[in-house]
Coordinates of C-alpha atoms and ligand atoms in Angstrom, one line a residue:
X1 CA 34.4 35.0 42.7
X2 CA 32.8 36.2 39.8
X3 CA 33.6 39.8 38.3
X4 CA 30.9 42.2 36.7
X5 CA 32.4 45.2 34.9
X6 CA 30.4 48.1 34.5
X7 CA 31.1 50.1 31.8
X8 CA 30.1 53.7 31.4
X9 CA 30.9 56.0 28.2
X10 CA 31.2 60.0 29.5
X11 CA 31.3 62.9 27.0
X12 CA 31.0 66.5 29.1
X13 CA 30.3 64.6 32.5
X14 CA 32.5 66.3 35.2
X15 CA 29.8 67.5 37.1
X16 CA 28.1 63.9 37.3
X17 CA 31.0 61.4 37.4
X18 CA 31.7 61.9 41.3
X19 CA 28.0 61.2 42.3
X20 CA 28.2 57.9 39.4
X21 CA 31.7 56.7 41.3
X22 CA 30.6 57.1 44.9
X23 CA 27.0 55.5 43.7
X24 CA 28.8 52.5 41.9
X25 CA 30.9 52.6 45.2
X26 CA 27.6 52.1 47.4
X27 CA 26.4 49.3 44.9
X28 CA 29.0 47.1 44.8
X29 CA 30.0 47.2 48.7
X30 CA 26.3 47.1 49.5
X31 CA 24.6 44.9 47.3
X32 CA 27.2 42.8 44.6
X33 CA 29.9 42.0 47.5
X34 CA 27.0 40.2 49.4
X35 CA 25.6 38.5 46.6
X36 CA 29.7 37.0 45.9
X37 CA 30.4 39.3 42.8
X38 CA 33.3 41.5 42.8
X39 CA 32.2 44.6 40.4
X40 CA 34.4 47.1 38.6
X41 CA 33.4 50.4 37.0
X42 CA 35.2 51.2 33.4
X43 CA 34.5 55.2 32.3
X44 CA 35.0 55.9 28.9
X45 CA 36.4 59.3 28.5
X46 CA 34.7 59.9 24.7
X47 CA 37.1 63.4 24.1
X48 CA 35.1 65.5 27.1
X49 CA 36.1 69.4 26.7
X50 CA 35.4 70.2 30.3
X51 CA 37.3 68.7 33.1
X52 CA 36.1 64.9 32.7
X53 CA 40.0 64.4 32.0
X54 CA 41.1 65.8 35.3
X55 CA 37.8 64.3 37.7
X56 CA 39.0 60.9 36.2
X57 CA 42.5 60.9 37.5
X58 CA 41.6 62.3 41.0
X59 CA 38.8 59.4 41.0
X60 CA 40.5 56.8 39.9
X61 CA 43.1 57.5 42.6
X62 CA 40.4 57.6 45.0
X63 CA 38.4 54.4 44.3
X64 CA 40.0 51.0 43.9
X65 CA 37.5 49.4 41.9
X66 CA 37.4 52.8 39.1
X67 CA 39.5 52.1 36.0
X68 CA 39.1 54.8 32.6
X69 CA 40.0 55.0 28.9
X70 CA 40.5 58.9 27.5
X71 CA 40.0 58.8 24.1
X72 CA 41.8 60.6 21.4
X73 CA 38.9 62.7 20.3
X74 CA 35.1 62.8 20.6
X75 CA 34.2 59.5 19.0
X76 CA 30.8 59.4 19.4
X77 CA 28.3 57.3 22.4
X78 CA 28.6 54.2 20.2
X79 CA 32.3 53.9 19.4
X80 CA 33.3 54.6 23.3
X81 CA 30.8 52.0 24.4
X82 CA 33.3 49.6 22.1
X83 CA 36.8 51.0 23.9
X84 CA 34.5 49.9 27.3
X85 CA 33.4 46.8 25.9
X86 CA 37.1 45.8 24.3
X87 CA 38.9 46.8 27.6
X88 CA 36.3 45.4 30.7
X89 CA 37.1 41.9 31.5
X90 CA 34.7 40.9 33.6
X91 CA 32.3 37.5 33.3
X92 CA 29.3 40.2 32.6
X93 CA 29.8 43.6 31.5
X94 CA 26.8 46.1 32.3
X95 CA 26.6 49.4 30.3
X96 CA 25.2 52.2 31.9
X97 CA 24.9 56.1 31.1
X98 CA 27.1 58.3 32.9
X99 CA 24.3 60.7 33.8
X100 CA 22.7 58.6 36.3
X101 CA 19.9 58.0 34.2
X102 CA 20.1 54.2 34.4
X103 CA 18.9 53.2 38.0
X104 CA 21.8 51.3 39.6
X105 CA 19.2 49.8 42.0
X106 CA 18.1 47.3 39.1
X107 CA 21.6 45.7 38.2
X108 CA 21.1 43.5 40.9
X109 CA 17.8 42.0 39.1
X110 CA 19.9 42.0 35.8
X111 CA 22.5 39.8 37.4
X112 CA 20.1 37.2 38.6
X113 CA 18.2 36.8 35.4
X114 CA 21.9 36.3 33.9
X115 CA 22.2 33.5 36.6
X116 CA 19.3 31.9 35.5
X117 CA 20.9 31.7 31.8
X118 CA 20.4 34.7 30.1
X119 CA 22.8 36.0 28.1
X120 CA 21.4 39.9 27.3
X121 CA 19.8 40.8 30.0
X122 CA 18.3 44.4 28.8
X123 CA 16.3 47.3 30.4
X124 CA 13.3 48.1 29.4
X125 CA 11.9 51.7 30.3
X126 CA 8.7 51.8 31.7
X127 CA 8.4 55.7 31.0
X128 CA 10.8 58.2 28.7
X129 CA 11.1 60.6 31.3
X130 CA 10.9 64.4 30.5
X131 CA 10.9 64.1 26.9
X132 CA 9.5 65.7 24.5
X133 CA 5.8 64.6 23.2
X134 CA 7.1 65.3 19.3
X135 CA 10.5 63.1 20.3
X136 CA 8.6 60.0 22.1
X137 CA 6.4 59.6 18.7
X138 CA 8.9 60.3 16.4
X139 CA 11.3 57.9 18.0
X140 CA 8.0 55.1 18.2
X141 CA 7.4 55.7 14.6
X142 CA 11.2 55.3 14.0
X143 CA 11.4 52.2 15.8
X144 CA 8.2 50.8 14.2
X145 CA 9.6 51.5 10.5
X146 CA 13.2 50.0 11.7
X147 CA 11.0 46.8 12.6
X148 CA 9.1 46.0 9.6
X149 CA 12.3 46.5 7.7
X150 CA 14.3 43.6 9.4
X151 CA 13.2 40.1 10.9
X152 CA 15.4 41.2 13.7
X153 CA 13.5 41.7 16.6
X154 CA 14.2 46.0 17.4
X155 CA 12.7 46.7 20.8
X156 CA 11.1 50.2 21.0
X157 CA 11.9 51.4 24.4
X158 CA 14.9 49.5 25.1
X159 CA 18.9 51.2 25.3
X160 CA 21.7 50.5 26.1
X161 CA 21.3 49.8 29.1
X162 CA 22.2 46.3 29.7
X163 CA 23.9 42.9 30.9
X164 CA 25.8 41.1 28.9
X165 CA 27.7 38.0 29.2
X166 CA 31.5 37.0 28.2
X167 CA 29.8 35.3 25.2
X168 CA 28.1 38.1 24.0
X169 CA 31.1 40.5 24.7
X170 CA 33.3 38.6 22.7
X171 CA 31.3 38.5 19.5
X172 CA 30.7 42.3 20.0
X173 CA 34.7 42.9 19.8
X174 CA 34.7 41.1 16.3
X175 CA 32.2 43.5 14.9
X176 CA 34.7 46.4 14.5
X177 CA 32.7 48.7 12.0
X178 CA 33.3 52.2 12.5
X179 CA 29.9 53.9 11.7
X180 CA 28.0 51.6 14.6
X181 CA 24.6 51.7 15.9
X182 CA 24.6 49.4 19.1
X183 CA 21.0 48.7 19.5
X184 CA 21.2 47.4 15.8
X185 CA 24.2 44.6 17.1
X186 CA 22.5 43.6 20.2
X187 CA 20.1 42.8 18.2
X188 CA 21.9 41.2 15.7
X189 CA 24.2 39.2 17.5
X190 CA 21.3 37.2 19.0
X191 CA 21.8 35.4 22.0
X192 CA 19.0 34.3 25.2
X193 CA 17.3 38.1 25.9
X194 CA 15.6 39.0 28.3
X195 CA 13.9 42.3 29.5
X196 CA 14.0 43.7 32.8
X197 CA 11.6 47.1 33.7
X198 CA 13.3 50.4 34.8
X199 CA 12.0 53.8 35.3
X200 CA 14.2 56.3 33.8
X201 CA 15.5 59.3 35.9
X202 CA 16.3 62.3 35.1
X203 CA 19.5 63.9 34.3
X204 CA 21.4 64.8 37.4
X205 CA 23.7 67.7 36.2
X206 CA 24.4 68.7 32.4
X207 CA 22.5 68.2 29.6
X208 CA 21.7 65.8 26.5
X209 CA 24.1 65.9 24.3
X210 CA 21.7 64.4 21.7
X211 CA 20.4 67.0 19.8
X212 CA 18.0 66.8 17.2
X213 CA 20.7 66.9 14.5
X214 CA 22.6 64.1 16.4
X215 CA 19.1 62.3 16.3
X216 CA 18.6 62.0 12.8
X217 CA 22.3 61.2 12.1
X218 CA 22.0 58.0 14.4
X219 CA 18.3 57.4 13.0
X220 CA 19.8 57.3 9.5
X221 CA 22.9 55.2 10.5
X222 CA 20.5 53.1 12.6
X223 CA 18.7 52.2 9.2
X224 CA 21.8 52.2 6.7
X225 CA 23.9 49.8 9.2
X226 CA 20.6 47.4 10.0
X227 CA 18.9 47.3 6.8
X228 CA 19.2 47.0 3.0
X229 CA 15.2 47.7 2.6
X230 CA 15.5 51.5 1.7
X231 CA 17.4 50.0 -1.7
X232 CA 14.7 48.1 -2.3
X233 CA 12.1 51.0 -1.9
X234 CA 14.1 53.1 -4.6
X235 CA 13.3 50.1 -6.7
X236 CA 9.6 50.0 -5.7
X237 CA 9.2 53.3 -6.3
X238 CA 11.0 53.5 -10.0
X239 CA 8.6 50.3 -10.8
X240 CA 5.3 52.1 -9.3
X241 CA 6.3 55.6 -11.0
X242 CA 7.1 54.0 -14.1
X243 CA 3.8 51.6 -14.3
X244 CA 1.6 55.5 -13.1
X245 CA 3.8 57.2 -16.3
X246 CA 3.1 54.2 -18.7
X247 CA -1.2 54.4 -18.0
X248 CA -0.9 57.9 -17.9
X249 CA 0.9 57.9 -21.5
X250 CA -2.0 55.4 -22.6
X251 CA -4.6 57.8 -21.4
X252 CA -3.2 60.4 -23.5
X253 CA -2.3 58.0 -26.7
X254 CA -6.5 57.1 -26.7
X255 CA -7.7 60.6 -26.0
X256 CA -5.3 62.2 -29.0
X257 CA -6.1 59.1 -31.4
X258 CA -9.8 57.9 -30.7
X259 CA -11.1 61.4 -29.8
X260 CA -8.7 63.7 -31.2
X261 CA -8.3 65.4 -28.4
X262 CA -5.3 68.1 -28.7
X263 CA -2.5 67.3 -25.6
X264 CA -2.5 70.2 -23.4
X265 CA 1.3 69.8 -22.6
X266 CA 3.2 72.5 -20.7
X267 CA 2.1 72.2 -17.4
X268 CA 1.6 68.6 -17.6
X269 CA 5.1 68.0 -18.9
X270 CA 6.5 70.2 -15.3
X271 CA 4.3 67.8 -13.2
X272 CA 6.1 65.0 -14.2
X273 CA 9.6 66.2 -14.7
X274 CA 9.7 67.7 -11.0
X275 CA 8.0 64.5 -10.3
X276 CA 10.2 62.1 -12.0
X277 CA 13.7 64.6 -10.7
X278 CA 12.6 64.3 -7.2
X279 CA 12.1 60.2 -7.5
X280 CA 15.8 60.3 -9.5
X281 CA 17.1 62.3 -6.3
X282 CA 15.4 60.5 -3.7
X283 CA 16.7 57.1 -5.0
X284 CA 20.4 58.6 -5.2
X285 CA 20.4 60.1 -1.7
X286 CA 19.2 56.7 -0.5
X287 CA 22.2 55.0 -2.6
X288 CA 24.2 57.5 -1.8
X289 CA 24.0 56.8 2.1
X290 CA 25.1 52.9 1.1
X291 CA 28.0 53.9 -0.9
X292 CA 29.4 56.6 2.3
X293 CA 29.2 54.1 4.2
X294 CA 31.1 51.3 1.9
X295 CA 33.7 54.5 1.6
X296 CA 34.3 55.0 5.4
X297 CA 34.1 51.2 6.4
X298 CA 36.2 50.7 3.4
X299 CA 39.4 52.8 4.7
X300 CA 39.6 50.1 7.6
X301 CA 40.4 52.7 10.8
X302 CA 40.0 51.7 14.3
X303 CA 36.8 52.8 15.1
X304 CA 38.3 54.9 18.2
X305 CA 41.9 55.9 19.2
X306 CA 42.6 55.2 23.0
X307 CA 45.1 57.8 24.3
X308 CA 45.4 56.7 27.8
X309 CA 43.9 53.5 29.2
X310 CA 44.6 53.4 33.1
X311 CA 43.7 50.9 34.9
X312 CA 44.5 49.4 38.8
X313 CA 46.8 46.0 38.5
X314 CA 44.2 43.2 38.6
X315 CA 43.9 41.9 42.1
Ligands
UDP1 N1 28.0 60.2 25.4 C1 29.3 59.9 24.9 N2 29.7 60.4 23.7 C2 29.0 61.4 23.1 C3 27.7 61.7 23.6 C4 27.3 61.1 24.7 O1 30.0 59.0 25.5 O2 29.4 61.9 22.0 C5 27.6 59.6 26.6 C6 27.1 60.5 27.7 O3 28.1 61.0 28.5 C7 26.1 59.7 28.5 C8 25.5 58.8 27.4 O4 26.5 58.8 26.3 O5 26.8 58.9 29.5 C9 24.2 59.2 27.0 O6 24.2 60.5 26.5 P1 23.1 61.6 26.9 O7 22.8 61.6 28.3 O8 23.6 62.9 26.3 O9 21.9 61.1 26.0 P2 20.4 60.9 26.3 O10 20.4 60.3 27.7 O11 19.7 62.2 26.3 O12 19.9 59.9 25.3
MG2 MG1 21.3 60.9 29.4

């Protein structure tokens, strides 16, 4: 019989985690068992301050098929997904949120497209559910920037929520940087995708804990971790600033010699330093970002520190 591990990264989730077990519970019984899959459910504990720790061991005591990781600390969404995806060893690992936000109802569909030969099998939201008019465009334009900077294919209203083959699983546990951006590898790693439509729901208990702080960060390590192109615009922009300065400086050259025109300098002279200051300190905050991220990737830590991993003996 063929295994599917579900993996679920939970950061603050006490209140949801015994409606996601006893769902998971009802999915695999109901719908995997008669379709010949044996399914497993893999929570990754990412540091939680409230009583994830706790909910876990009474869970996991509970239900057979519930293993967990606690982490050392808060590592962040994208480095627990890696502790799920290095410890679940089933032939297809599927990632879900532990919010309840990913319809269980659609794994099903997921593991029949993986049948037919799919490797990724992704879901693809039909709506974004209560958010935010500002935070759907926002995260459109993103998306639509990210896209024309890479020939990789970056899908706009596509997560992590996914299927993913053995294959797929074990190339992702060779890519061991520590500032990670998931959508970025799925993309990058390739394989046969395919997407399958999902309405989101809403949270069940809790709330985001995506902020718009958060946000940006991942927007920002999104772009530094997929794409070299912001270097490239720093070099655009000296070459365009620099060709504006050099017609401007002939301008002025013809007007003092041919007509004798006397240079009005002072406030021209501020223009272009502020001008020219904020270029310089656009084009180092962009190289900047590079070089933090050569410094951190360069110390070579684990990208997360599992304190416990507790798992039932394989049957
Ligand atoms: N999460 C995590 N570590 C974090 C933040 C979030 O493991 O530092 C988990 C969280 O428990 C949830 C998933 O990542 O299962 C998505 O988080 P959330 O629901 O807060 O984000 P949103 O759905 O608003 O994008
Ligand atoms: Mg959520």
């Amino acid at each position: 019989m063929k295994t599917i591990s579900i993996v679920a990264p939970a950061y603050n989730e006490a209140a949801n985690l015994p409606a996601l077990a006893e769902a998971v519970g009802a999915l695999l019984e109901k719908k995997l068992l008669p379709m010949g899959y044996v399914g497993r459910l893999l929570i990754v504990n990412d540091g939680s301050s409230d009583d994830t720790a706790q909910i876990l061991q009474q869970l996991h005591s509970r239900y057979p098929f519930l293993d967990y990781i606690n982490l050392s600390r808060n590592f962040g969404k994208e480095n627990a997904l890696l502790a799920g995806i290095d410890h679940a060893d089933g032939d297809a690992v599927v990632i879900i949120d532990s919010d309840l936000q990913h319809p269980l109802d659609v794994i099903p569909d997921m593991i029949k497209c993986w049948e037919d030969g799919y490797d990724d099998v992704y879901g693809e939201r039909l709506d974004r559910g209560k958010e935010s008019w500002m935070r759907r465009k926002l995260s459109l334009s993103y998306y639509n920037l990210l896209q024309r900077s890479t020939p990789m294919e970056i899908l706009p209203n596509v997560g992590d929520f996914r299927l993913l083959d053995r294959r797929c699983i074990r190339i992702l546990r060779e890519l061991r940087e520590t500032q990670r951006y998931n959508k970025g590898l799925f993309a990058w790693i390739g394989f046969k995708k395919k997407g399958v439509p999902y309405q989101t729901a809403d949270r069940t208990a809790g709330k985001s804990s995506f902020n718009l702080r958060r946000l940006i960060r991942l927007s920002i390590e999104g772009i530094s971790s997929t794409t070299t192109a912001p270097l490239r615009f720093a070099t655009w922009l000296g070459i365009i600033v620099s060709f504006i300065a050099f017609c401007y400086l002939l301008i002025v050259l013809c007007k003092t010699i041919i007509w004798g025109e006397p240079v009005r300098g002072y406030p021209t002279i501020l223009c272009v330093i502020l001008f020219l200051g904020g270029c310089q300190l656009l084009a180092l905050g962009i190289i900047g970002e590079y070089i933090a991220r050569i410094f951190s990737e360069s110390k070579h830590r684990p990208p997360y520190i599992a304190r416990d991993i507790v798992k039932h003996p394989s049957p």
